[in-house]
PDB file of C-alpha atoms in Angstrom:
ATOM      1  CA  MET A 923      -4.905  31.321 -21.961  1.00 53.00           C
ATOM      2  CA  ARG A 924      -6.523  27.926 -21.442  1.00 63.00           C
ATOM      3  CA  ALA A 925      -3.257  26.198 -22.436  1.00 63.00           C
ATOM      4  CA  VAL A 926      -1.355  28.110 -19.768  1.00 62.00           C
ATOM      5  CA  HIS A 927      -3.783  26.928 -17.097  1.00 60.00           C
ATOM      6  CA  LEU A 928      -3.587  23.336 -18.306  1.00 60.00           C
ATOM      7  CA  ALA A 929       0.208  23.432 -18.443  1.00 61.00           C
ATOM      8  CA  SER A 930       0.326  24.883 -14.930  1.00 63.00           C
ATOM      9  CA  ALA A 931      -1.951  22.140 -13.594  1.00 57.00           C
ATOM     10  CA  ALA A 932       0.141  19.456 -15.295  1.00 59.00           C
ATOM     11  CA  LEU A 933       3.363  20.938 -13.945  1.00 57.00           C
ATOM     12  CA  LEU A 934       1.966  21.118 -10.415  1.00 56.00           C
ATOM     13  CA  GLY A 935       0.803  17.502 -10.699  1.00 58.00           C
ATOM     14  CA  VAL A 936       4.228  16.335 -11.832  1.00 55.00           C
ATOM     15  CA  GLY A 937       5.778  18.334  -8.987  1.00 58.00           C
ATOM     16  CA  ALA A 938       3.495  16.635  -6.460  1.00 55.00           C
ATOM     17  CA  LEU A 939       4.385  13.245  -7.901  1.00 53.00           C
ATOM     18  CA  THR A 940       8.081  14.075  -7.691  1.00 57.00           C
ATOM     19  CA  LEU A 941       7.759  15.158  -4.073  1.00 53.00           C
ATOM     20  CA  ALA A 942       5.795  11.986  -3.231  1.00 53.00           C
ATOM     21  CA  ALA A 943       8.487   9.678  -4.685  1.00 49.00           C
ATOM     22  CA  PRO A 944      10.836   9.848  -1.652  1.00 47.00           C
ATOM     23  CA  ALA A 945       8.031   8.530   0.561  1.00 46.00           C
ATOM     24  CA  ALA A 946       7.751   5.455  -1.645  1.00 45.00           C
ATOM     25  CA  PHE A 947      11.459   4.743  -1.259  1.00 44.00           C
ATOM     26  CA  ALA A 948      11.289   5.096   2.527  1.00 43.00           C
ATOM     27  CA  VAL A 949       9.843   1.607   2.726  1.00 44.00           C
ATOM     28  CA  ASP A 950      13.038  -0.052   1.493  1.00 44.00           C
ATOM     29  CA  GLY A 951      15.035   0.261   4.727  1.00 45.00           C
ATOM     30  CA  ARG A 952      16.093   3.886   4.498  1.00 44.00           C
ATOM     31  CA  ASP A 953      13.139   4.959   6.632  1.00 46.00           C
ATOM     32  CA  ARG A 954      15.317   5.981   9.573  1.00 55.00           C
ATOM     33  CA  GLY A 955      17.548   8.469   7.797  1.00 68.00           C
ATOM     34  CA  ASN A 956      20.284   5.978   6.876  1.00 77.00           C
ATOM     35  CA  SER A 957      22.470   6.450   3.829  1.00 85.00           C
ATOM     36  CA  PHE A 958      22.229   2.717   3.107  1.00 89.00           C
ATOM     37  CA  GLY A 959      19.319   0.361   2.504  1.00 92.00           C
ATOM     38  CA  PHE A 960      18.696  -3.015   4.105  1.00 93.00           C
ATOM     39  CA  ASP A 961      16.092  -5.765   4.262  1.00 94.00           C
ATOM     40  CA  VAL A 962      15.247  -9.136   5.803  1.00 94.00           C
ATOM     41  CA  SER A 963      13.355 -11.658   3.712  1.00 92.00           C
ATOM     42  CA  PRO A 964      11.083 -13.265   4.689  1.00 92.00           C
ATOM     43  CA  THR A 965       9.998 -11.093   7.611  1.00 91.00           C
ATOM     44  CA  THR A 966       8.373 -14.087   9.323  1.00 92.00           C
ATOM     45  CA  ALA A 967      10.393 -17.262   9.915  1.00 92.00           C
ATOM     46  CA  ALA A 968      10.421 -20.326  12.143  1.00 91.00           C
ATOM     47  CA  ALA A 969      13.315 -21.913  14.005  1.00 89.00           C
ATOM     48  CA  GLY A 970      15.573 -23.660  11.496  1.00 90.00           C
ATOM     49  CA  ASP A 971      14.485 -21.452   8.576  1.00 92.00           C
ATOM     50  CA  ARG A 972      16.905 -19.477   6.441  1.00 94.00           C
ATOM     51  CA  VAL A 973      16.459 -15.736   6.048  1.00 95.00           C
ATOM     52  CA  THR A 974      18.119 -13.573   3.416  1.00 94.00           C
ATOM     53  CA  LEU A 975      19.823 -10.415   4.668  1.00 95.00           C
ATOM     54  CA  SER A 976      20.189  -7.788   1.923  1.00 94.00           C
ATOM     55  CA  VAL A 977      22.012  -4.476   1.917  1.00 94.00           C
ATOM     56  CA  TRP A 978      22.737  -1.806  -0.683  1.00 93.00           C
ATOM     57  CA  GLY A 979      24.408   1.581  -0.744  1.00 91.00           C
ATOM     58  CA  CYS A 980      27.063   0.733   1.859  1.00 91.00           C
ATOM     59  CA  GLU A 981      30.718   1.241   0.919  1.00 89.00           C
ATOM     60  CA  THR A 982      32.058  -0.972   3.737  1.00 92.00           C
ATOM     61  CA  GLU A 983      31.295  -4.419   5.023  1.00 93.00           C
ATOM     62  CA  VAL A 984      28.020  -4.727   6.904  1.00 94.00           C
ATOM     63  CA  GLU A 985      27.652  -6.538  10.212  1.00 95.00           C
ATOM     64  CA  VAL A 986      24.209  -8.037  10.837  1.00 95.00           C
ATOM     65  CA  SER A 987      23.146  -9.290  14.250  1.00 94.00           C
ATOM     66  CA  SER A 988      20.056 -10.552  16.019  1.00 93.00           C
ATOM     67  CA  GLY A 989      19.194 -12.565  19.086  1.00 91.00           C
ATOM     68  CA  VAL A 990      17.916 -15.445  16.924  1.00 92.00           C
ATOM     69  CA  PHE A 991      20.911 -16.134  14.653  1.00 92.00           C
ATOM     70  CA  ASP A 992      24.705 -15.936  14.753  1.00 92.00           C
ATOM     71  CA  PRO A 993      26.284 -12.648  13.625  1.00 93.00           C
ATOM     72  CA  VAL A 994      26.755 -12.362   9.867  1.00 94.00           C
ATOM     73  CA  VAL A 995      29.219 -10.188   7.946  1.00 94.00           C
ATOM     74  CA  ILE A 996      28.306  -9.125   4.417  1.00 93.00           C
ATOM     75  CA  PRO A 997      31.518  -8.149   2.563  1.00 93.00           C
ATOM     76  CA  LYS A 998      31.459  -4.816   0.734  1.00 85.00           C
ATOM     77  CA  GLU A 999      31.559  -6.570  -2.653  1.00 88.00           C
ATOM     78  CA  GLN A1000      28.378  -8.532  -1.869  1.00 91.00           C
ATOM     79  CA  HIS A1001      24.805  -7.416  -1.342  1.00 91.00           C
ATOM     80  CA  SER A1002      23.292 -10.294   0.598  1.00 92.00           C
ATOM     81  CA  ALA A1003      23.922 -13.239   2.888  1.00 94.00           C
ATOM     82  CA  GLU A1004      21.850 -15.910   4.596  1.00 94.00           C
ATOM     83  CA  ALA A1005      21.345 -16.685   8.255  1.00 94.00           C
ATOM     84  CA  VAL A1006      19.654 -19.645   9.927  1.00 93.00           C
ATOM     85  CA  VAL A1007      17.146 -18.895  12.692  1.00 92.00           C
ATOM     86  CA  GLY A1008      18.313 -20.740  15.829  1.00 90.00           C
ATOM     87  CA  TRP A1009      16.298 -23.497  17.494  1.00 89.00           C
ATOM     88  CA  ALA A1010      15.985 -21.453  20.672  1.00 86.00           C
ATOM     89  CA  ALA A1011      13.896 -18.784  18.917  1.00 86.00           C
ATOM     90  CA  GLU A1012      10.562 -18.329  20.698  1.00 86.00           C
ATOM     91  CA  PRO A1013       7.473 -18.578  18.470  1.00 87.00           C
ATOM     92  CA  GLY A1014       5.415 -15.398  18.504  1.00 84.00           C
ATOM     93  CA  ALA A1015       8.385 -13.236  19.441  1.00 82.00           C
ATOM     94  CA  GLY A1016       9.349 -10.174  17.463  1.00 87.00           C
ATOM     95  CA  GLU A1017      13.101  -9.981  17.088  1.00 91.00           C
ATOM     96  CA  GLN A1018      15.108  -7.015  15.907  1.00 93.00           C
ATOM     97  CA  VAL A1019      17.721  -7.492  13.196  1.00 94.00           C
ATOM     98  CA  THR A1020      20.462  -4.842  13.336  1.00 94.00           C
ATOM     99  CA  PHE A1021      22.491  -3.816  10.282  1.00 94.00           C
ATOM    100  CA  GLN A1022      25.694  -1.834  10.881  1.00 94.00           C
ATOM    101  CA  CYS A1023      27.361  -0.001   8.000  1.00 93.00           C
ATOM    102  CA  GLY A1024      30.361   1.888   9.346  1.00 90.00           C
ATOM    103  CA  GLU A1025      29.012   4.099  12.134  1.00 91.00           C
ATOM    104  CA  GLU A1026      25.373   3.863  10.995  1.00 92.00           C
ATOM    105  CA  TYR A1027      22.808   1.401  12.297  1.00 92.00           C
ATOM    106  CA  GLY A1028      19.538   0.251  10.812  1.00 92.00           C
ATOM    107  CA  HIS A1029      16.903  -2.083  12.244  1.00 92.00           C
ATOM    108  CA  LYS A1030      14.298  -4.413  10.758  1.00 93.00           C
ATOM    109  CA  ASP A1031      11.801  -6.613  12.583  1.00 92.00           C
ATOM    110  CA  LEU A1032      11.732 -10.395  12.210  1.00 92.00           C
ATOM    111  CA  THR A1033       8.705 -12.258  13.542  1.00 91.00           C
ATOM    112  CA  ILE A1034       9.240 -15.809  14.785  1.00 90.00           C
ATOM    113  CA  GLU A1035       6.490 -18.297  13.996  1.00 89.00           C
ATOM    114  CA  ALA A1036       5.928 -21.842  15.203  1.00 81.00           C
ATOM    115  CA  GLY A1037       7.691 -24.388  13.017  1.00 70.00           C
ATOM    116  CA  GLN A1038       9.227 -27.800  13.087  1.00 61.00           C
ATOM    117  CA  GLN A1039      11.124 -29.079  16.107  1.00 58.00           C
ATOM    118  CA  PRO A1040      14.795 -30.131  15.995  1.00 55.00           C
ATOM    119  CA  GLY A1041      15.162 -33.579  14.467  1.00 53.00           C
ATOM    120  CA  GLN A1042      11.882 -33.436  12.543  1.00 51.00           C
ATOM    121  CA  SER A1043      12.090 -33.862   8.812  1.00 48.00           C
ATOM    122  CA  HIS A1044       9.854 -32.486   6.129  1.00 48.00           C
ATOM    123  CA  VAL A1045       7.619 -34.879   4.231  1.00 45.00           C
ATOM    124  CA  TYR A1046       6.609 -33.490   0.884  1.00 44.00           C
ATOM    125  CA  ALA A1047       3.765 -34.820  -1.236  1.00 45.00           C
ATOM    126  CA  HIS A1048       4.472 -34.810  -4.953  1.00 47.00           C
ATOM    127  CA  LYS A1049       1.557 -32.787  -6.263  1.00 49.00           C
ATOM    128  CA  GLY A1050       3.208 -30.526  -8.799  1.00 53.00           C
ATOM    129  CA  VAL A1051       4.218 -26.925  -8.594  1.00 54.00           C
ATOM    130  CA  ASN A1052       2.231 -24.466  -6.507  1.00 53.00           C
ATOM    131  CA  ALA A1053       2.559 -21.400  -8.707  1.00 53.00           C
ATOM    132  CA  GLY A1054       0.308 -19.165  -6.651  1.00 51.00           C
ATOM    133  CA  VAL A1055      -2.945 -17.519  -7.558  1.00 53.00           C
ATOM    134  CA  GLY A1056      -1.501 -14.733  -9.667  1.00 51.00           C
ATOM    135  CA  GLY A1057      -2.313 -11.082  -9.599  1.00 52.00           C
ATOM    136  CA  THR A1058       0.205 -10.260  -6.882  1.00 50.00           C
ATOM    137  CA  PHE A1059       3.190  -7.974  -6.866  1.00 53.00           C
ATOM    138  CA  ALA A1060       6.017  -8.848  -4.503  1.00 53.00           C
ATOM    139  CA  GLY A1061       6.585  -6.027  -2.053  1.00 57.00           C
ATOM    140  CA  PHE A1062       3.684  -3.866  -3.261  1.00 60.00           C
ATOM    141  CA  ASP A1063       0.846  -3.032  -0.934  1.00 68.00           C
ATOM    142  CA  LEU A1064      -2.295  -2.139  -2.870  1.00 73.00           C
ATOM    143  CA  GLY A1065      -3.466   0.106  -0.042  1.00 77.00           C
ATOM    144  CA  ASP A1066      -0.281   2.184  -0.241  1.00 78.00           C
ATOM    145  CA  ILE A1067      -0.494   2.351  -4.022  1.00 81.00           C
ATOM    146  CA  GLY A1068      -4.135   3.458  -3.859  1.00 84.00           C
ATOM    147  CA  LEU A1069      -3.341   6.105  -1.258  1.00 84.00           C
ATOM    148  CA  GLY A1070      -0.480   7.413  -3.387  1.00 85.00           C
ATOM    149  CA  LEU A1071      -2.671   7.570  -6.480  1.00 88.00           C
ATOM    150  CA  ALA A1072      -5.405   9.361  -4.512  1.00 91.00           C
ATOM    151  CA  LEU A1073      -2.913  11.940  -3.247  1.00 89.00           C
ATOM    152  CA  VAL A1074      -1.520  12.569  -6.723  1.00 92.00           C
ATOM    153  CA  ALA A1075      -5.006  12.782  -8.259  1.00 92.00           C
ATOM    154  CA  GLY A1076      -6.103  15.168  -5.502  1.00 91.00           C
ATOM    155  CA  SER A1077      -3.118  17.422  -6.004  1.00 89.00           C
ATOM    156  CA  VAL A1078      -3.628  17.505  -9.777  1.00 89.00           C
ATOM    157  CA  GLY A1079      -7.338  18.258  -9.279  1.00 87.00           C
ATOM    158  CA  ALA A1080      -6.581  21.022  -6.793  1.00 86.00           C
ATOM    159  CA  ALA A1081      -3.978  22.502  -9.122  1.00 84.00           C
ATOM    160  CA  TYR A1082      -6.463  22.475 -11.982  1.00 85.00           C
ATOM    161  CA  HIS A1083      -9.174  24.037  -9.822  1.00 83.00           C
ATOM    162  CA  TRP A1084      -6.946  26.827  -8.555  1.00 82.00           C
ATOM    163  CA  SER A1085      -5.485  27.497 -11.989  1.00 81.00           C
ATOM    164  CA  ASN A1086      -8.989  27.908 -13.478  1.00 80.00           C
ATOM    165  CA  ARG A1087     -10.362  30.231 -10.800  1.00 76.00           C
ATOM    166  CA  ARG A1088     -11.168  33.594 -12.176  1.00 65.00           C
ATOM    167  CA  THR A1089     -10.818  36.763 -10.241  1.00 58.00           C
ATOM    168  CA  ALA A1090     -13.646  39.313  -9.939  1.00 52.00           C
ATOM    169  CA  ASP A1091     -11.851  41.550 -12.460  1.00 53.00           C
ATOM    170  CA  GLU A1092     -11.962  38.848 -15.147  1.00 62.00           C
ATOM    171  CA  HIS A1093     -15.731  38.474 -14.804  1.00 59.00           C
ATOM    172  CA  ASN A1094     -16.375  42.178 -15.331  1.00 56.00           C
TER     173      ASN A1094
END
């Protein structure tokens, strides 16, 4: 009988994990009920910077527009394109980037930061490669991962607890 309870708890835990999976995918651009995904990378850019516009799951060409760069068309055979943030972009402003796939629209935010002025050039010091500090995962938020793990662990624990409860008849 113990095996049945354990199997039930495991099955309920896997079910909770399965039901939690769609929430993890909502972060990728499909969070507004769209049938296609989209992204802007980086999400913070200065005037003159290039941003990558990505799209997936769209069967037609995608038109991308914003008040800080010229309209971009991503052909249906491609999944990304680049845009250059215009010099008139106001630092500190939050701009909306609109993706249109057929009749559907999706929006992502792009934050404008202070950067170089037109005509300035970059001066780079030759100090080797800055490889980062390590221990990071691109696109993963440890808080979200921890919350997800806590929810799954809680649901497995609750399933185990409820599956092991004995009724008054079993005690007698």
